[in-house]
Structure formats: C-alpha cells, structure tokens
Amino acid sequence: MPNVFSSLPEKREGVFANEDALKPEFIPDALPGRENELTQIALALRPLAESAGAKGRNLFVFGPPGSGKTASTRRALKDLNEYSDKAWCFYVNCWQYATRHAVFSQLAFLAEEPLPRRGLAADEVFERFAGAVRTSKKNAVVVLDEFDRLLQAGNDKLLYDLARAKELSGANFTEILISNDADLLSKLDARARSSLQPATIEFKQYSPTQLKEILLERAAAAFHENVLSKEALALCAACGAKAGGDARVALQALYDAGRNAEQRGARFVELVDAKKAVLEQEVMSASKEKRLTGLTRLEESTLSVLREAGKPLESGELYSLLEGVASERSLRECLNLLQLKKLVVLEEKGSVTGERGRTRLIKLA
Ligand SMILES: Nc1ncnc2c1ncn2[C@@H]1O[C@H](COP(=O)(O)OP(=O)(O)O)[C@@H](O)[C@H]1O
Ligand SMILES: [Mg+2]
C-alpha cells in the first residue's frame, strides 16, 4: 500500500492567505478612521516614555460595541512598548477577570510575580503587583477593558486601591478605563471616581464608508489577491453598518463569507457567500420572535406539525404528516432554511435506511 499521506488528494488552495487577520484578537497594522483617537491616547501616555516617575493622563474611553476601542488601545500599548523601555503595559479584560481579586491576580501574573498556591487575599495579591512595578522603576499603564463588569459588588473599589498605591508605595500607574457605557463614570464609587479624574475619549460608531475601508484593509491581509468580489465586501460592510456601525459584525460576516466560499470549493468569494454569511449573522442577532416573523406557509406548517407532535420527528414521519402539502424536495429545502434560522435542529441519524436515504431527526430549537 502506498504511503497514505502521499496518496491523499492534492491539497487545494483556499481563498484565505491568512485567515487569522480577520480574527478579533488580531491587532491590525492600520486602523482607518481612528487616527485621531489613537493620537489622543498616545498624547496621554507619552509622559510614561519620557522619564522614570512620570505620570500619564488617566483616560476614560467609551463608545458603542465594535467601534475600535479595544483595537486602538491595544495598538497604542504595543507601540508604546516598542517606543520606550521606560513604560510597562498591562491590559486586562474585566469580562474575563470579573472581580477585584481576579483582576489583581491577572496583573500579578502579567508582571511575572509568582503567587503562592495557597491563595492570597486580594489586598496581598495587589501588594505583590504594586511591589513588582515599584521595583522595576518603570511607569506602568493599566488598561481595564469592559470595566462595567466590575461595577457590581463594590469591585470598582480597585480604582481606589490603585490610587492609594500611588500615594503610599510610590508605584506609578496610569489607568485607562474602557466601556460601552457613556455614563460609566457616574456609576463609580465616589472615592474611586475622585481618584481617577480622567480625560474622556469618545469613539463614534463607524460610517458605512469607514467600514468599507476597514474591511478592505483587513481583507488585503486575510485573502489571496483578487479573490474577494467588491459586492461581497460591500454587503459585509453594510451588515456592520446595519448593526450600528459595528466593525466586529462586518469582519465576522467577511470571515464567514470566506469560509462559505471554501466550503463550496470555490476559489473566489462571491456575493452568494456574503449573502449566506449575512443571513446567518442576522439570525444570530435577531430574537427568536423576530426570526418567527416572515416565515413561508410551508415553514409555518412544518413548525406547527412539530409543535403538535410534541417530540422530535424523523424526516420520513414529518414528510408523511405533510404529504400533499409539500414535495420531499421542498421539505428538505425548507428544513435547511429553518435550521439556518435556528428554529429547528437537524440531527443525522447515521444509518442509511433503504431508499429513503439518510434519516434525519428533526427537533424544535
Ligand atoms: N479602524 C479599524 N481598522 C481595522 N480594524 C478595526 C478597526 N476598528 C475595529 N476594528 C476591528 O473590529 C473588531 C472590533 O473592534 P474592537 O476594538 O474590539 O471594538 P470595541 O472594543 O469598540 O467593541 C476587532 O476585530 C478590531 O480589530
Ligand atoms: Mg472592546
């Protein structure tokens, strides 16, 4: 028998040159439409690069989801790191680390400060982190992204801890708080707020033209040359515009469009691929009620038959219950659409049953 690897069918080249360039954690080279905001962040942080003990300006960054807050801030940190070895940058997402203790532990971890396994109280963990910063004699910037997550249960007291550490221990921090909520500051613990006194940077939602520029830039890194149709890109940008100028939604649609093209075995990303991606996006974001409006007659009948049955049905059973209403073929198409709209779940039942072909089990979602 020949070597199984050398006898595999030839590897197809897909549409992606580097699909990671469309992933949320990718830090793009260019941030079209955010040049001013990036400059403002850099101006606030510039003192950190200049002399030991220098303080930057605390910042409050807010704007709607997908408006580039995280990407711009991370970009500023990356550039600051490259520009100067006087600054030490810490980035924590508070959605991921959702308590004062968890944030401090992550900060200590990022500062490479080993913590004993027996566990330490939050104050002690913080002391380790502050100690590491103090010893380093560097100017630290602490970014707390999605800070709204810390508003509950007094976790926002950690801002006060940071301020006090500056006074008492001589460790030097500049803080950046990021949130979707424009009113975040007014919800902070009073002491925390007065210790922060930040300058505010607002990120506005992207215009449709800006979203197109963003997608063009990212697509150039993600796809092979000349594989993405203009129409497909425009549709993905429009999808982000409709979602409130959200670059994340637009990029996800573009990524899914690429995947759809590869799944069809195509070498080009066409409008059909984007249409499918956008439909899926809309389905994901629409509430179930909204998904239930605008159904075809057949889709409605199918759902009501399933509801009446009160249990999952095999495709054969469903077909006989709808006999005369729909052909087997149109029922199959209808089921695929209902699955796409996340209203039913289709499960392959493995075995091939005679002439009927593969049996599927159909459940309401
Ligand atoms: N101006 C831009 N240029 C390129 N990509 C961008 C731009 N703005 C946002 N993105 C990308 O869009 C996605 C969402 O941006 P993000 O910064 O996470 O939004 P926010 O933090 O405001 O919710 C990320 O993948 C990010 O890289
Ligand atoms: Mg963000």
PDB file of N, CA, C and O in Angstrom, residues 14-16 223-224 226-233 236 253-262 264 266-274:
ATOM      1  N   GLY A  14      -7.120  27.361  -0.733  1.00  0.00           N
ATOM      2  CA  GLY A  14      -8.401  28.013  -0.450  1.00  0.00           C
ATOM      3  C   GLY A  14      -8.345  29.492  -0.782  1.00  0.00           C
ATOM      4  O   GLY A  14      -7.451  29.942  -1.488  1.00  0.00           O
ATOM      5  N   VAL A  15      -9.295  30.251  -0.239  1.00  0.00           N
ATOM      6  CA  VAL A  15      -9.343  31.686  -0.532  1.00  0.00           C
ATOM      7  C   VAL A  15      -8.501  32.498   0.463  1.00  0.00           C
ATOM      8  O   VAL A  15      -8.100  33.604   0.179  1.00  0.00           O
ATOM      9  N   PHE A  16      -8.228  31.889   1.629  1.00  0.00           N
ATOM     10  CA  PHE A  16      -7.508  32.648   2.658  1.00  0.00           C
ATOM     11  C   PHE A  16      -5.997  32.542   2.488  1.00  0.00           C
ATOM     12  O   PHE A  16      -5.472  31.441   2.295  1.00  0.00           O
ATOM     13  N   PHE A 223      -6.991  37.591   2.622  1.00  0.00           N
ATOM     14  CA  PHE A 223      -7.294  36.788   1.427  1.00  0.00           C
ATOM     15  C   PHE A 223      -6.151  36.821   0.420  1.00  0.00           C
ATOM     16  O   PHE A 223      -5.358  37.755   0.401  1.00  0.00           O
ATOM     17  N   HIS A 224      -6.116  35.796  -0.436  1.00  0.00           N
ATOM     18  CA  HIS A 224      -5.217  35.858  -1.594  1.00  0.00           C
ATOM     19  C   HIS A 224      -5.649  37.030  -2.469  1.00  0.00           C
ATOM     20  O   HIS A 224      -6.788  37.477  -2.406  1.00  0.00           O
ATOM     21  N   ASN A 226      -7.028  39.303  -5.288  1.00  0.00           N
ATOM     22  CA  ASN A 226      -8.118  39.225  -6.274  1.00  0.00           C
ATOM     23  C   ASN A 226      -9.093  38.068  -6.095  1.00  0.00           C
ATOM     24  O   ASN A 226      -9.613  37.550  -7.079  1.00  0.00           O
ATOM     25  N   VAL A 227      -9.317  37.609  -4.879  1.00  0.00           N
ATOM     26  CA  VAL A 227     -10.320  36.550  -4.734  1.00  0.00           C
ATOM     27  C   VAL A 227     -11.642  37.087  -4.164  1.00  0.00           C
ATOM     28  O   VAL A 227     -12.659  36.397  -4.225  1.00  0.00           O
ATOM     29  N   LEU A 228     -11.608  38.307  -3.625  1.00  0.00           N
ATOM     30  CA  LEU A 228     -12.810  38.813  -2.960  1.00  0.00           C
ATOM     31  C   LEU A 228     -13.553  39.776  -3.880  1.00  0.00           C
ATOM     32  O   LEU A 228     -12.984  40.770  -4.333  1.00  0.00           O
ATOM     33  N   SER A 229     -14.816  39.468  -4.153  1.00  0.00           N
ATOM     34  CA  SER A 229     -15.575  40.361  -5.038  1.00  0.00           C
ATOM     35  C   SER A 229     -15.968  41.624  -4.286  1.00  0.00           C
ATOM     36  O   SER A 229     -16.197  41.599  -3.076  1.00  0.00           O
ATOM     37  N   LYS A 230     -16.020  42.723  -5.035  1.00  0.00           N
ATOM     38  CA  LYS A 230     -16.394  44.016  -4.462  1.00  0.00           C
ATOM     39  C   LYS A 230     -17.765  43.964  -3.813  1.00  0.00           C
ATOM     40  O   LYS A 230     -18.002  44.544  -2.761  1.00  0.00           O
ATOM     41  N   GLU A 231     -18.672  43.269  -4.493  1.00  0.00           N
ATOM     42  CA  GLU A 231     -20.056  43.206  -3.999  1.00  0.00           C
ATOM     43  C   GLU A 231     -20.107  42.474  -2.661  1.00  0.00           C
ATOM     44  O   GLU A 231     -20.853  42.861  -1.759  1.00  0.00           O
ATOM     45  N   ALA A 232     -19.320  41.408  -2.555  1.00  0.00           N
ATOM     46  CA  ALA A 232     -19.315  40.652  -1.300  1.00  0.00           C
ATOM     47  C   ALA A 232     -18.808  41.543  -0.167  1.00  0.00           C
ATOM     48  O   ALA A 232     -19.392  41.595   0.917  1.00  0.00           O
ATOM     49  N   LEU A 233     -17.723  42.280  -0.438  1.00  0.00           N
ATOM     50  CA  LEU A 233     -17.182  43.167   0.591  1.00  0.00           C
ATOM     51  C   LEU A 233     -18.204  44.235   0.982  1.00  0.00           C
ATOM     52  O   LEU A 233     -18.419  44.502   2.173  1.00  0.00           O
ATOM     53  N   CYS A 236     -20.911  42.879   3.284  1.00  0.00           N
ATOM     54  CA  CYS A 236     -20.446  42.663   4.660  1.00  0.00           C
ATOM     55  C   CYS A 236     -20.336  44.000   5.404  1.00  0.00           C
ATOM     56  O   CYS A 236     -20.686  44.095   6.581  1.00  0.00           O
ATOM     57  N   ALA A 253     -18.809  38.772   9.313  1.00  0.00           N
ATOM     58  CA  ALA A 253     -19.519  38.430   8.079  1.00  0.00           C
ATOM     59  C   ALA A 253     -18.513  38.117   6.967  1.00  0.00           C
ATOM     60  O   ALA A 253     -18.678  37.160   6.207  1.00  0.00           O
ATOM     61  N   LEU A 254     -17.446  38.916   6.905  1.00  0.00           N
ATOM     62  CA  LEU A 254     -16.434  38.704   5.872  1.00  0.00           C
ATOM     63  C   LEU A 254     -15.721  37.357   6.064  1.00  0.00           C
ATOM     64  O   LEU A 254     -15.485  36.610   5.110  1.00  0.00           O
ATOM     65  N   TYR A 255     -15.412  37.057   7.297  1.00  0.00           N
ATOM     66  CA  TYR A 255     -14.769  35.778   7.598  1.00  0.00           C
ATOM     67  C   TYR A 255     -15.687  34.611   7.206  1.00  0.00           C
ATOM     68  O   TYR A 255     -15.276  33.675   6.530  1.00  0.00           O
ATOM     69  N   ASP A 256     -16.958  34.727   7.613  1.00  0.00           N
ATOM     70  CA  ASP A 256     -17.901  33.653   7.281  1.00  0.00           C
ATOM     71  C   ASP A 256     -18.082  33.522   5.778  1.00  0.00           C
ATOM     72  O   ASP A 256     -18.224  32.412   5.261  1.00  0.00           O
ATOM     73  N   ALA A 257     -18.088  34.659   5.072  1.00  0.00           N
ATOM     74  CA  ALA A 257     -18.217  34.611   3.611  1.00  0.00           C
ATOM     75  C   ALA A 257     -17.046  33.808   3.025  1.00  0.00           C
ATOM     76  O   ALA A 257     -17.238  32.961   2.140  1.00  0.00           O
ATOM     77  N   GLY A 258     -15.844  34.064   3.524  1.00  0.00           N
ATOM     78  CA  GLY A 258     -14.667  33.318   3.065  1.00  0.00           C
ATOM     79  C   GLY A 258     -14.818  31.830   3.336  1.00  0.00           C
ATOM     80  O   GLY A 258     -14.527  30.992   2.479  1.00  0.00           O
ATOM     81  N   ARG A 259     -15.287  31.506   4.529  1.00  0.00           N
ATOM     82  CA  ARG A 259     -15.494  30.091   4.874  1.00  0.00           C
ATOM     83  C   ARG A 259     -16.543  29.468   3.957  1.00  0.00           C
ATOM     84  O   ARG A 259     -16.384  28.318   3.516  1.00  0.00           O
ATOM     85  N   ASN A 260     -17.604  30.210   3.674  1.00  0.00           N
ATOM     86  CA  ASN A 260     -18.646  29.683   2.792  1.00  0.00           C
ATOM     87  C   ASN A 260     -18.081  29.386   1.408  1.00  0.00           C
ATOM     88  O   ASN A 260     -18.404  28.352   0.809  1.00  0.00           O
ATOM     89  N   ALA A 261     -17.236  30.291   0.904  1.00  0.00           N
ATOM     90  CA  ALA A 261     -16.632  30.073  -0.415  1.00  0.00           C
ATOM     91  C   ALA A 261     -15.787  28.804  -0.389  1.00  0.00           C
ATOM     92  O   ALA A 261     -15.868  27.973  -1.294  1.00  0.00           O
ATOM     93  N   GLU A 262     -14.995  28.633   0.663  1.00  0.00           N
ATOM     94  CA  GLU A 262     -14.147  27.439   0.748  1.00  0.00           C
ATOM     95  C   GLU A 262     -14.985  26.176   0.831  1.00  0.00           C
ATOM     96  O   GLU A 262     -14.670  25.157   0.230  1.00  0.00           O
ATOM     97  N   ARG A 264     -17.829  25.663  -0.505  1.00  0.00           N
ATOM     98  CA  ARG A 264     -18.330  25.301  -1.830  1.00  0.00           C
ATOM     99  C   ARG A 264     -17.199  24.865  -2.732  1.00  0.00           C
ATOM    100  O   ARG A 264     -17.411  24.589  -3.907  1.00  0.00           O
ATOM    101  N   ALA A 266     -14.944  26.855  -3.817  1.00  0.00           N
ATOM    102  CA  ALA A 266     -14.729  27.922  -4.798  1.00  0.00           C
ATOM    103  C   ALA A 266     -13.396  28.621  -4.553  1.00  0.00           C
ATOM    104  O   ALA A 266     -12.862  28.591  -3.460  1.00  0.00           O
ATOM    105  N   ARG A 267     -12.860  29.256  -5.599  1.00  0.00           N
ATOM    106  CA  ARG A 267     -11.613  29.994  -5.477  1.00  0.00           C
ATOM    107  C   ARG A 267     -11.869  31.477  -5.271  1.00  0.00           C
ATOM    108  O   ARG A 267     -10.947  32.248  -5.069  1.00  0.00           O
ATOM    109  N   PHE A 268     -13.128  31.892  -5.394  1.00  0.00           N
ATOM    110  CA  PHE A 268     -13.466  33.312  -5.250  1.00  0.00           C
ATOM    111  C   PHE A 268     -14.573  33.479  -4.204  1.00  0.00           C
ATOM    112  O   PHE A 268     -15.452  32.624  -4.100  1.00  0.00           O
ATOM    113  N   VAL A 269     -14.523  34.577  -3.485  1.00  0.00           N
ATOM    114  CA  VAL A 269     -15.586  34.885  -2.541  1.00  0.00           C
ATOM    115  C   VAL A 269     -16.596  35.772  -3.270  1.00  0.00           C
ATOM    116  O   VAL A 269     -16.279  36.902  -3.644  1.00  0.00           O
ATOM    117  N   GLU A 270     -17.783  35.224  -3.496  1.00  0.00           N
ATOM    118  CA  GLU A 270     -18.774  35.920  -4.318  1.00  0.00           C
ATOM    119  C   GLU A 270     -19.901  36.454  -3.447  1.00  0.00           C
ATOM    120  O   GLU A 270     -19.998  36.134  -2.259  1.00  0.00           O
ATOM    121  N   LEU A 271     -20.784  37.194  -4.120  1.00  0.00           N
ATOM    122  CA  LEU A 271     -21.921  37.759  -3.407  1.00  0.00           C
ATOM    123  C   LEU A 271     -22.744  36.688  -2.677  1.00  0.00           C
ATOM    124  O   LEU A 271     -23.178  36.907  -1.546  1.00  0.00           O
ATOM    125  N   VAL A 272     -22.946  35.516  -3.306  1.00  0.00           N
ATOM    126  CA  VAL A 272     -23.734  34.461  -2.632  1.00  0.00           C
ATOM    127  C   VAL A 272     -23.140  34.088  -1.283  1.00  0.00           C
ATOM    128  O   VAL A 272     -23.874  33.841  -0.324  1.00  0.00           O
ATOM    129  N   ASP A 273     -21.820  34.039  -1.223  1.00  0.00           N
ATOM    130  CA  ASP A 273     -21.158  33.650   0.035  1.00  0.00           C
ATOM    131  C   ASP A 273     -21.411  34.701   1.111  1.00  0.00           C
ATOM    132  O   ASP A 273     -21.642  34.369   2.272  1.00  0.00           O
ATOM    133  N   ALA A 274     -21.370  35.967   0.700  1.00  0.00           N
ATOM    134  CA  ALA A 274     -21.626  37.045   1.654  1.00  0.00           C
ATOM    135  C   ALA A 274     -23.090  37.047   2.070  1.00  0.00           C
ATOM    136  O   ALA A 274     -23.415  37.261   3.239  1.00  0.00           O
TER     137      ALA A 274
END
